[in-house]
């Protein structure tokens, strides 16, 4: 299976980088073809320009600034997002990728003003996420990072993909053993794909 892995963290020495590596090891062990997209390392520009917003609803023009990323997404049969939770949300880099790449004509079609899912080619979607706070605090604010994967991407996929969400909550207080156990769980989960 062709898997697009989107990694969004600026520090190569971070725990999120270790989590990203665990995902890649698992997918590699399962024999998948992996397109590893490190948004920071690739220098992705997350800012939606005024011109891009003007052309947003025109599929003939809207994908030109991010054509390479659109092609990568359209080639993929699975999508894995690896990111930290910052301010109970996605990192700006990943949110910017979504704003600029999940366009009309790419992730949805507008038919008589109604959005119809267009990411129906994805067979699997997963999120691998860390939180600095306990799960109950994420629950209190509605856990937007979880919903971005389990609801928003599911909507764009018409519910066709198998979904997974792997979260390490309260990472700031997690012991070394807890962090290592999370990495092992993540690697095993993707090796089973």
GROMACS .gro file of C-alpha atoms in nm:
model
  193
    1UNK     CA    1   0.000   0.000   0.000
    2UNK     CA    2   0.122   0.355  -0.074
    3UNK     CA    3   0.126   0.549   0.255
    4UNK     CA    4   0.171   0.925   0.285
    5UNK     CA    5   0.314   1.009   0.627
    6UNK     CA    6   0.283   1.376   0.726
    7UNK     CA    7   0.518   1.468   1.009
    8UNK     CA    8   0.487   1.809   1.174
    9UNK     CA    9   0.746   1.899   1.439
   10UNK     CA   10   1.043   2.135   1.404
   11UNK     CA   11   1.288   1.947   1.629
   12UNK     CA   12   1.461   1.632   1.500
   13UNK     CA   13   1.556   1.538   1.858
   14UNK     CA   14   1.198   1.559   1.990
   15UNK     CA   15   0.986   1.274   2.121
   16UNK     CA   16   0.757   1.339   1.825
   17UNK     CA   17   1.053   1.266   1.596
   18UNK     CA   18   1.098   0.934   1.780
   19UNK     CA   19   0.727   0.866   1.730
   20UNK     CA   20   0.762   0.948   1.359
   21UNK     CA   21   1.055   0.704   1.337
   22UNK     CA   22   0.843   0.433   1.507
   23UNK     CA   23   0.569   0.483   1.247
   24UNK     CA   24   0.823   0.452   0.964
   25UNK     CA   25   0.978   0.138   1.115
   26UNK     CA   26   0.636  -0.024   1.150
   27UNK     CA   27   0.529   0.060   0.797
   28UNK     CA   28   0.866  -0.054   0.663
   29UNK     CA   29   0.837  -0.387   0.846
   30UNK     CA   30   0.496  -0.436   0.684
   31UNK     CA   31   0.646  -0.374   0.339
   32UNK     CA   32   0.453  -0.061   0.247
   33UNK     CA   33   0.569   0.204   0.001
   34UNK     CA   34   0.611   0.512   0.221
   35UNK     CA   35   0.612   0.874   0.108
   36UNK     CA   36   0.760   1.043   0.415
   37UNK     CA   37   0.669   1.412   0.418
   38UNK     CA   38   0.847   1.604   0.695
   39UNK     CA   39   0.677   1.941   0.658
   40UNK     CA   40   0.947   2.135   0.845
   41UNK     CA   41   1.242   1.963   0.677
   42UNK     CA   42   1.084   2.018   0.336
   43UNK     CA   43   1.027   2.386   0.414
   44UNK     CA   44   0.652   2.372   0.350
   45UNK     CA   45   0.496   2.719   0.362
   46UNK     CA   46   0.174   2.689   0.568
   47UNK     CA   47   0.048   3.038   0.483
   48UNK     CA   48  -0.253   3.058   0.251
   49UNK     CA   49  -0.181   3.363   0.035
   50UNK     CA   50  -0.438   3.618  -0.076
   51UNK     CA   51  -0.411   3.489  -0.434
   52UNK     CA   52  -0.461   3.129  -0.322
   53UNK     CA   53  -0.774   3.232  -0.130
   54UNK     CA   54  -0.907   3.414  -0.437
   55UNK     CA   55  -0.856   3.098  -0.646
   56UNK     CA   56  -0.968   2.858  -0.372
   57UNK     CA   57  -1.298   2.758  -0.537
   58UNK     CA   58  -1.149   2.721  -0.887
   59UNK     CA   59  -1.006   2.369  -0.930
   60UNK     CA   60  -0.836   2.477  -1.252
   61UNK     CA   61  -0.621   2.723  -1.052
   62UNK     CA   62  -0.631   2.633  -0.683
   63UNK     CA   63  -0.382   2.345  -0.677
   64UNK     CA   64  -0.100   2.512  -0.874
   65UNK     CA   65   0.088   2.650  -0.568
   66UNK     CA   66   0.082   2.309  -0.394
   67UNK     CA   67   0.066   2.076  -0.695
   68UNK     CA   68   0.338   1.845  -0.562
   69UNK     CA   69   0.158   1.794  -0.232
   70UNK     CA   70  -0.173   1.738  -0.410
   71UNK     CA   71  -0.012   1.471  -0.629
   72UNK     CA   72   0.139   1.299  -0.325
   73UNK     CA   73  -0.199   1.293  -0.151
   74UNK     CA   74  -0.379   1.164  -0.458
   75UNK     CA   75  -0.124   0.884  -0.508
   76UNK     CA   76  -0.162   0.768  -0.147
   77UNK     CA   77  -0.382   0.481  -0.040
   78UNK     CA   78  -0.332   0.567   0.327
   79UNK     CA   79  -0.260   0.883   0.524
   80UNK     CA   80  -0.079   0.901   0.859
   81UNK     CA   81  -0.046   1.229   1.050
   82UNK     CA   82   0.223   1.248   1.321
   83UNK     CA   83   0.214   1.566   1.531
   84UNK     CA   84   0.210   1.724   1.875
   85UNK     CA   85  -0.092   1.897   2.023
   86UNK     CA   86  -0.017   2.264   2.080
   87UNK     CA   87  -0.277   2.489   2.245
   88UNK     CA   88  -0.529   2.203   2.209
   89UNK     CA   89  -0.493   2.216   1.833
   90UNK     CA   90  -0.287   2.103   1.537
   91UNK     CA   91   0.049   2.272   1.487
   92UNK     CA   92   0.018   2.570   1.251
   93UNK     CA   93   0.238   2.390   0.997
   94UNK     CA   94  -0.001   2.095   0.971
   95UNK     CA   95  -0.311   2.316   0.981
   96UNK     CA   96  -0.158   2.521   0.698
   97UNK     CA   97  -0.100   2.203   0.496
   98UNK     CA   98  -0.468   2.120   0.539
   99UNK     CA   99  -0.575   2.473   0.446
  100UNK     CA  100  -0.360   2.476   0.133
  101UNK     CA  101  -0.386   2.114   0.011
  102UNK     CA  102  -0.734   1.991   0.112
  103UNK     CA  103  -0.891   2.200  -0.164
  104UNK     CA  104  -1.212   2.184  -0.365
  105UNK     CA  105  -1.145   1.935  -0.640
  106UNK     CA  106  -0.888   1.756  -0.422
  107UNK     CA  107  -1.048   1.659  -0.091
  108UNK     CA  108  -1.407   1.746  -0.179
  109UNK     CA  109  -1.617   1.839  -0.479
  110UNK     CA  110  -1.870   2.121  -0.468
  111UNK     CA  111  -2.194   2.007  -0.634
  112UNK     CA  112  -2.467   2.273  -0.631
  113UNK     CA  113  -2.301   2.430  -0.327
  114UNK     CA  114  -2.285   2.101  -0.136
  115UNK     CA  115  -1.948   1.946  -0.049
  116UNK     CA  116  -1.907   1.583  -0.159
  117UNK     CA  117  -1.613   1.377  -0.027
  118UNK     CA  118  -1.325   1.326  -0.270
  119UNK     CA  119  -1.061   1.149  -0.058
  120UNK     CA  120  -1.247   0.823  -0.108
  121UNK     CA  121  -0.934   0.654  -0.246
  122UNK     CA  122  -0.781   0.640   0.104
  123UNK     CA  123  -0.815   0.296   0.261
  124UNK     CA  124  -0.662   0.388   0.597
  125UNK     CA  125  -0.623   0.709   0.798
  126UNK     CA  126  -0.431   0.739   1.123
  127UNK     CA  127  -0.322   1.002   1.370
  128UNK     CA  128  -0.024   0.962   1.603
  129UNK     CA  129  -0.042   1.246   1.851
  130UNK     CA  130   0.112   1.366   2.174
  131UNK     CA  131  -0.052   1.588   2.435
  132UNK     CA  132   0.123   1.772   2.714
  133UNK     CA  133  -0.183   1.753   2.938
  134UNK     CA  134  -0.400   1.471   3.074
  135UNK     CA  135  -0.679   1.330   2.861
  136UNK     CA  136  -0.952   1.484   3.076
  137UNK     CA  137  -0.833   1.835   2.988
  138UNK     CA  138  -0.845   1.752   2.616
  139UNK     CA  139  -1.193   1.608   2.669
  140UNK     CA  140  -1.303   1.930   2.844
  141UNK     CA  141  -1.222   2.135   2.533
  142UNK     CA  142  -1.360   1.878   2.289
  143UNK     CA  143  -1.023   1.728   2.185
  144UNK     CA  144  -0.994   1.913   1.850
  145UNK     CA  145  -0.680   1.723   1.740
  146UNK     CA  146  -0.865   1.391   1.770
  147UNK     CA  147  -1.164   1.530   1.581
  148UNK     CA  148  -0.940   1.657   1.298
  149UNK     CA  149  -0.846   1.294   1.226
  150UNK     CA  150  -1.149   1.094   1.335
  151UNK     CA  151  -1.422   1.328   1.212
  152UNK     CA  152  -1.291   1.582   0.960
  153UNK     CA  153  -1.073   1.345   0.756
  154UNK     CA  154  -1.339   1.074   0.789
  155UNK     CA  155  -1.593   1.318   0.642
  156UNK     CA  156  -1.364   1.394   0.345
  157UNK     CA  157  -1.326   1.017   0.296
  158UNK     CA  158  -1.701   0.939   0.321
  159UNK     CA  159  -1.622   0.704   0.607
  160UNK     CA  160  -1.457   0.449   0.377
  161UNK     CA  161  -1.116   0.430   0.543
  162UNK     CA  162  -1.028   0.233   0.851
  163UNK     CA  163  -0.937   0.489   1.118
  164UNK     CA  164  -0.681   0.471   1.395
  165UNK     CA  165  -0.583   0.726   1.657
  166UNK     CA  166  -0.281   0.671   1.878
  167UNK     CA  167  -0.242   0.932   2.152
  168UNK     CA  168   0.000   0.978   2.435
  169UNK     CA  169  -0.171   1.209   2.681
  170UNK     CA  170   0.010   1.383   2.969
  171UNK     CA  171   0.343   1.344   2.794
  172UNK     CA  172   0.502   1.612   3.011
  173UNK     CA  173   0.476   1.378   3.310
  174UNK     CA  174   0.515   1.047   3.129
  175UNK     CA  175   0.800   0.831   3.253
  176UNK     CA  176   1.066   0.694   3.024
  177UNK     CA  177   0.897   0.354   3.049
  178UNK     CA  178   0.560   0.504   2.945
  179UNK     CA  179   0.716   0.684   2.649
  180UNK     CA  180   0.902   0.372   2.538
  181UNK     CA  181   0.583   0.167   2.570
  182UNK     CA  182   0.399   0.418   2.351
  183UNK     CA  183   0.671   0.399   2.084
  184UNK     CA  184   0.656   0.019   2.089
  185UNK     CA  185   0.273   0.023   2.060
  186UNK     CA  186   0.290   0.262   1.765
  187UNK     CA  187   0.552   0.057   1.584
  188UNK     CA  188   0.353  -0.265   1.637
  189UNK     CA  189   0.029  -0.100   1.522
  190UNK     CA  190   0.180   0.008   1.189
  191UNK     CA  191   0.366  -0.321   1.142
  192UNK     CA  192   0.017  -0.484   1.145
  193UNK     CA  193  -0.105  -0.271   0.855
   0.00000   0.00000   0.00000
